[in-house]
């Protein structure tokens, strides 16, 4: 610990003159004195709980359009948020200023919002004993990850090669885009319960957007892969397979008919098909929704809320998945949380405040986009578990329905009503895929649809995604095996 | 954010030391406070003071690089300049972005700020609104989504040729979304939003009354049969859809082949002659009213569609140069300069042969609010399939629709407009009247 002034008994009047020498470009043990002093000051002011979240981000994105790199965009960011609780009320103040005085100002603003102020000049500031720094970045040797990632030059070379491959594979191309981003986030959490933890998260993603046109017919297909553990991820991107896959999908959808609206049985593909569970159920198991009284499942823990064929998990532990975290944004180690077991609701996803307010145990699910957001209960890697059926058996059970091979995004509203768009769909007739369909939207109510997922196959696979909610946009994984939904409203023409 | 003169001085001296001769900086500082309440108690108060600037640097080969940073300390600005310089060697070699020719044109209005209310006043105001809403009808069980926010924004643009602009704005906003609970009925939800220059001017009562009225109107609902209907879009719904398909007007999208238009589309009849559309950042009803864009170009009113004829595009300096037109003040800077709209003004074009009214319409669907646009709009295909809230309107009687989607092709929709009402309403995206459209697909039961 390096500090020039850290008296064992600190008086409030000494706060303005304290000089700390925390490391400028790294969150390490040298931040302990700064943060424990401020946490002590906050407690002395009368706050019940205080948490600091410090963040530094080194982000870059790269875009290739057709045969040239049209954007390389670095972003450097640093900031901190302080959350102050008084009873069940809380406030959150964020700032770009990581100096002692900057953090102190943010704390004072937070205290003032809750009707508190720093103690009188001759009051003692209680010591907050932070735990020895729990440094996941050091434990997992992540400190060099950023320097091991692809250089700007390499990003450009890989994306141009990828786009050239797509040109070879696709026909009727109007535009080709290959994208990559790397988000390296260093975080430090310190709280008045003694939490003191650091991590580095390296999130990378590559993908394609392909637009094909022939006369008045158009199709656009997107594809994305993501990773959280391999600095060499871009170098290993199998863009040849990805290009072949989306070229085929765009070709199929170019002259597809619009789906006829109605109620159908559907089969949803694995991987990103898991967005149905994410939207229709996952969000409603977050304590954020329980607090707002917007979840139909609030009082149903231990009860059957889904078909007995359905088991579902949310976890932060899968080694490479897009929603994997070693600790959440409140410093709690990641966990594996069983949400539903054979149709029975087992657990909710809780952050610290959600746990206090609802009584459900914390699950390491406190997540946020960046320092400008307070953490909230959010999903990580969320998926329906493998079932007993083969994919062939699922298809064989459908006389007339829709196969949703590639899903777009979706959302769920305050009443539990959800919707998803389908990017690539096919008509199923007598158990066989017949013709491609476009323009489909799946609409339903969470409570009803969960009992209609009647068959799960054995080919569980995950896909990278982004989830926007109360604490911003975060990286998540959705997943499932192929599943059958007995009936659902399909919006179309 | 440091004073613009200090930032300019520091950037210049850093650039000189690094051998950088050409750069520009665009950025903003936001000072905001927001509150939420939950059944009579404050839920969360958020306050934030943050700055972000984007630095562009041109190297000796005249290619450009960019870096965005929140660190405006001298070391942060220096690092941003260095990183942008490094990135510049991977910048595009054709159509390299340049300073706007209008970056130094004088602008009269640099904006004003309204003093921020204190937090306790925000909380009290929102608690009162929640209380009044809960009392409006026994079925209203909660207001799960609510927020009252006030924001000060200071923006700057400067470049190494001496251009320097600042702008200061304040605004306050409120949203209220209810949830109902009644035995034997599905939960229903409705809401409203208001924005103004400050809390004193904010129409909280209007927001509250609109939310209550809409919520009550949705309590008794019916299914709608799937089929083709005459559909009336509320101003909010029409502007949501227009915004989702704004690639029609977006010159950068057009040049990137990411649009339903081409450069040759100008002058073509793409909509019913009943429709006119402008983008008008400086419209008197636009609370945010930016006076310059990310390249320092002054904003202005731009005619996009006149009597259904595509008459203009939204431009950055670069797209204007490539299409031999004038910049319009719609640039958003980054490694790739993008283009975005400010504030739509939709109004009637040629007089309609027949005028319609919801008071005596036989059976139409009134779409109040479109949902899930991020999922249901295929902006490059021109198609949409979107859930909505709304009513079946028959001879002035409104019956809430339980749940349904509206689907169609946007260009076909524009051609199918049969009436643009005269009376406009203010929304967050612009001002617009109700728009009547024939033969749209509704999926209900």
Tab-separated table of N, CA and C in Angstrom, chain A residues 216-264:
chain	number	residue	atom	x	y	z
A	216	UNK	N	-37.066	-6.390	-56.960
A	216	UNK	CA	-37.715	-5.884	-55.744
A	216	UNK	C	-37.522	-6.822	-54.560
A	217	UNK	N	-36.869	-7.941	-54.772
A	217	UNK	CA	-36.686	-8.914	-53.680
A	217	UNK	C	-35.418	-8.590	-52.908
A	218	UNK	N	-35.529	-8.629	-51.603
A	218	UNK	CA	-34.374	-8.338	-50.756
A	218	UNK	C	-34.302	-9.336	-49.614
A	219	UNK	N	-33.090	-9.614	-49.193
A	219	UNK	CA	-32.922	-10.389	-47.961
A	219	UNK	C	-31.705	-9.852	-47.232
A	220	UNK	N	-31.814	-9.802	-45.921
A	220	UNK	CA	-30.666	-9.384	-45.119
A	220	UNK	C	-30.484	-10.385	-43.984
A	221	UNK	N	-29.284	-10.852	-43.836
A	221	UNK	CA	-28.983	-11.872	-42.827
A	221	UNK	C	-27.771	-11.408	-42.030
A	222	UNK	N	-27.848	-11.608	-40.718
A	222	UNK	CA	-26.728	-11.269	-39.841
A	222	UNK	C	-26.237	-12.522	-39.134
A	223	UNK	N	-24.982	-12.471	-38.757
A	223	UNK	CA	-24.409	-13.599	-38.024
A	223	UNK	C	-23.366	-13.050	-37.078
A	224	UNK	N	-23.278	-13.604	-35.877
A	224	UNK	CA	-22.329	-13.078	-34.899
A	224	UNK	C	-21.752	-14.214	-34.068
A	225	UNK	N	-20.463	-14.097	-33.735
A	225	UNK	CA	-19.841	-15.020	-32.790
A	225	UNK	C	-19.176	-14.177	-31.711
A	226	UNK	N	-19.062	-14.714	-30.512
A	226	UNK	CA	-18.468	-13.935	-29.429
A	226	UNK	C	-17.635	-14.796	-28.506
A	227	UNK	N	-16.776	-14.131	-27.739
A	227	UNK	CA	-15.855	-14.853	-26.871
A	227	UNK	C	-15.454	-13.949	-25.703
A	228	UNK	N	-15.128	-14.584	-24.574
A	228	UNK	CA	-14.709	-13.793	-23.410
A	228	UNK	C	-13.400	-14.292	-22.795
A	229	UNK	N	-12.675	-15.150	-23.506
A	229	UNK	CA	-11.509	-15.710	-22.821
A	229	UNK	C	-10.255	-15.857	-23.676
A	230	UNK	N	-10.335	-15.511	-24.955
A	230	UNK	CA	-9.191	-15.814	-25.815
A	230	UNK	C	-8.719	-14.561	-26.558
A	231	UNK	N	-7.567	-14.004	-26.175
A	231	UNK	CA	-7.077	-12.813	-26.888
A	231	UNK	C	-6.897	-13.069	-28.385
A	232	UNK	N	-6.668	-14.309	-28.759
A	232	UNK	CA	-6.463	-14.622	-30.176
A	232	UNK	C	-7.736	-14.960	-30.924
A	233	UNK	N	-8.862	-14.606	-30.357
A	233	UNK	CA	-10.173	-14.989	-30.914
A	233	UNK	C	-10.322	-14.611	-32.391
A	234	UNK	N	-9.942	-13.386	-32.731
A	234	UNK	CA	-10.137	-12.943	-34.119
A	234	UNK	C	-9.304	-13.779	-35.082
A	235	UNK	N	-8.089	-14.116	-34.660
A	235	UNK	CA	-7.207	-14.909	-35.534
A	235	UNK	C	-7.809	-16.266	-35.848
A	236	UNK	N	-8.608	-16.772	-34.902
A	236	UNK	CA	-9.146	-18.131	-35.044
A	236	UNK	C	-10.557	-18.147	-35.629
A	237	UNK	N	-11.065	-16.977	-35.992
A	237	UNK	CA	-12.442	-16.917	-36.509
A	237	UNK	C	-12.556	-17.754	-37.792
A	238	UNK	N	-13.471	-18.697	-37.785
A	238	UNK	CA	-13.684	-19.550	-38.962
A	238	UNK	C	-14.655	-18.829	-39.899
A	239	UNK	N	-14.119	-17.808	-40.569
A	239	UNK	CA	-15.020	-17.002	-41.394
A	239	UNK	C	-15.455	-17.717	-42.657
A	240	UNK	N	-14.717	-18.744	-43.051
A	240	UNK	CA	-15.142	-19.472	-44.253
A	240	UNK	C	-16.473	-20.183	-44.004
A	241	UNK	N	-16.577	-20.861	-42.872
A	241	UNK	CA	-17.842	-21.540	-42.553
A	241	UNK	C	-18.959	-20.524	-42.356
A	242	UNK	N	-18.627	-19.421	-41.659
A	242	UNK	CA	-19.653	-18.399	-41.392
A	242	UNK	C	-20.153	-17.800	-42.705
A	243	UNK	N	-19.233	-17.532	-43.624
A	243	UNK	CA	-19.614	-16.934	-44.909
A	243	UNK	C	-20.514	-17.884	-45.698
A	244	UNK	N	-20.145	-19.159	-45.712
A	244	UNK	CA	-20.948	-20.132	-46.464
A	244	UNK	C	-22.355	-20.227	-45.879
A	245	UNK	N	-22.421	-20.189	-44.554
A	245	UNK	CA	-23.717	-20.350	-43.885
A	245	UNK	C	-24.638	-19.176	-44.185
A	246	UNK	N	-24.135	-17.951	-44.063
A	246	UNK	CA	-25.065	-16.826	-44.259
A	246	UNK	C	-25.337	-16.580	-45.741
A	247	UNK	N	-24.397	-16.940	-46.590
A	247	UNK	CA	-24.663	-16.805	-48.027
A	247	UNK	C	-25.818	-17.728	-48.415
A	248	UNK	N	-25.801	-18.934	-47.871
A	248	UNK	CA	-26.880	-19.868	-48.189
A	248	UNK	C	-28.214	-19.351	-47.640
A	249	UNK	N	-28.189	-18.847	-46.392
A	249	UNK	CA	-29.431	-18.352	-45.787
A	249	UNK	C	-29.992	-17.167	-46.580
A	250	UNK	N	-29.114	-16.232	-46.966
A	250	UNK	CA	-29.583	-15.055	-47.712
A	250	UNK	C	-30.157	-15.475	-49.059
A	251	UNK	N	-29.523	-16.458	-49.691
A	251	UNK	CA	-30.033	-16.950	-50.967
A	251	UNK	C	-31.406	-17.573	-50.816
A	252	UNK	N	-31.597	-18.353	-49.754
A	252	UNK	CA	-32.892	-19.000	-49.510
A	252	UNK	C	-33.987	-17.959	-49.278
A	253	UNK	N	-33.633	-16.890	-48.543
A	253	UNK	CA	-34.664	-15.940	-48.133
A	253	UNK	C	-34.959	-14.877	-49.187
A	254	UNK	N	-34.111	-14.800	-50.215
A	254	UNK	CA	-34.248	-13.711	-51.189
A	254	UNK	C	-35.620	-13.700	-51.837
A	255	UNK	N	-36.097	-14.849	-52.235
A	255	UNK	CA	-37.381	-14.919	-52.923
A	255	UNK	C	-38.446	-15.610	-52.070
A	256	UNK	N	-38.220	-15.594	-50.749
A	256	UNK	CA	-39.178	-16.259	-49.859
A	256	UNK	C	-40.522	-15.541	-49.873
A	257	UNK	N	-41.585	-16.313	-49.684
A	257	UNK	CA	-42.923	-15.727	-49.542
A	257	UNK	C	-43.096	-15.198	-48.126
A	258	UNK	N	-43.993	-14.215	-47.989
A	258	UNK	CA	-44.327	-13.765	-46.640
A	258	UNK	C	-45.150	-14.850	-45.952
A	259	UNK	N	-44.893	-15.007	-44.677
A	259	UNK	CA	-45.632	-16.006	-43.913
A	259	UNK	C	-47.074	-15.536	-43.764
A	260	UNK	N	-47.976	-16.494	-43.816
A	260	UNK	CA	-49.385	-16.168	-43.615
A	260	UNK	C	-49.642	-16.146	-42.110
A	261	UNK	N	-50.194	-15.032	-41.625
A	261	UNK	CA	-50.358	-14.922	-40.177
A	261	UNK	C	-51.346	-15.967	-39.668
A	262	UNK	N	-51.159	-16.355	-38.417
A	262	UNK	CA	-52.045	-17.344	-37.828
A	262	UNK	C	-51.412	-17.982	-36.607
A	263	UNK	N	-52.035	-19.028	-36.126
A	263	UNK	CA	-51.507	-19.753	-34.972
A	263	UNK	C	-50.975	-21.100	-35.447
A	264	UNK	N	-49.728	-21.368	-35.127
A	264	UNK	CA	-49.065	-22.568	-35.636
A	264	UNK	C	-48.277	-23.267	-34.519
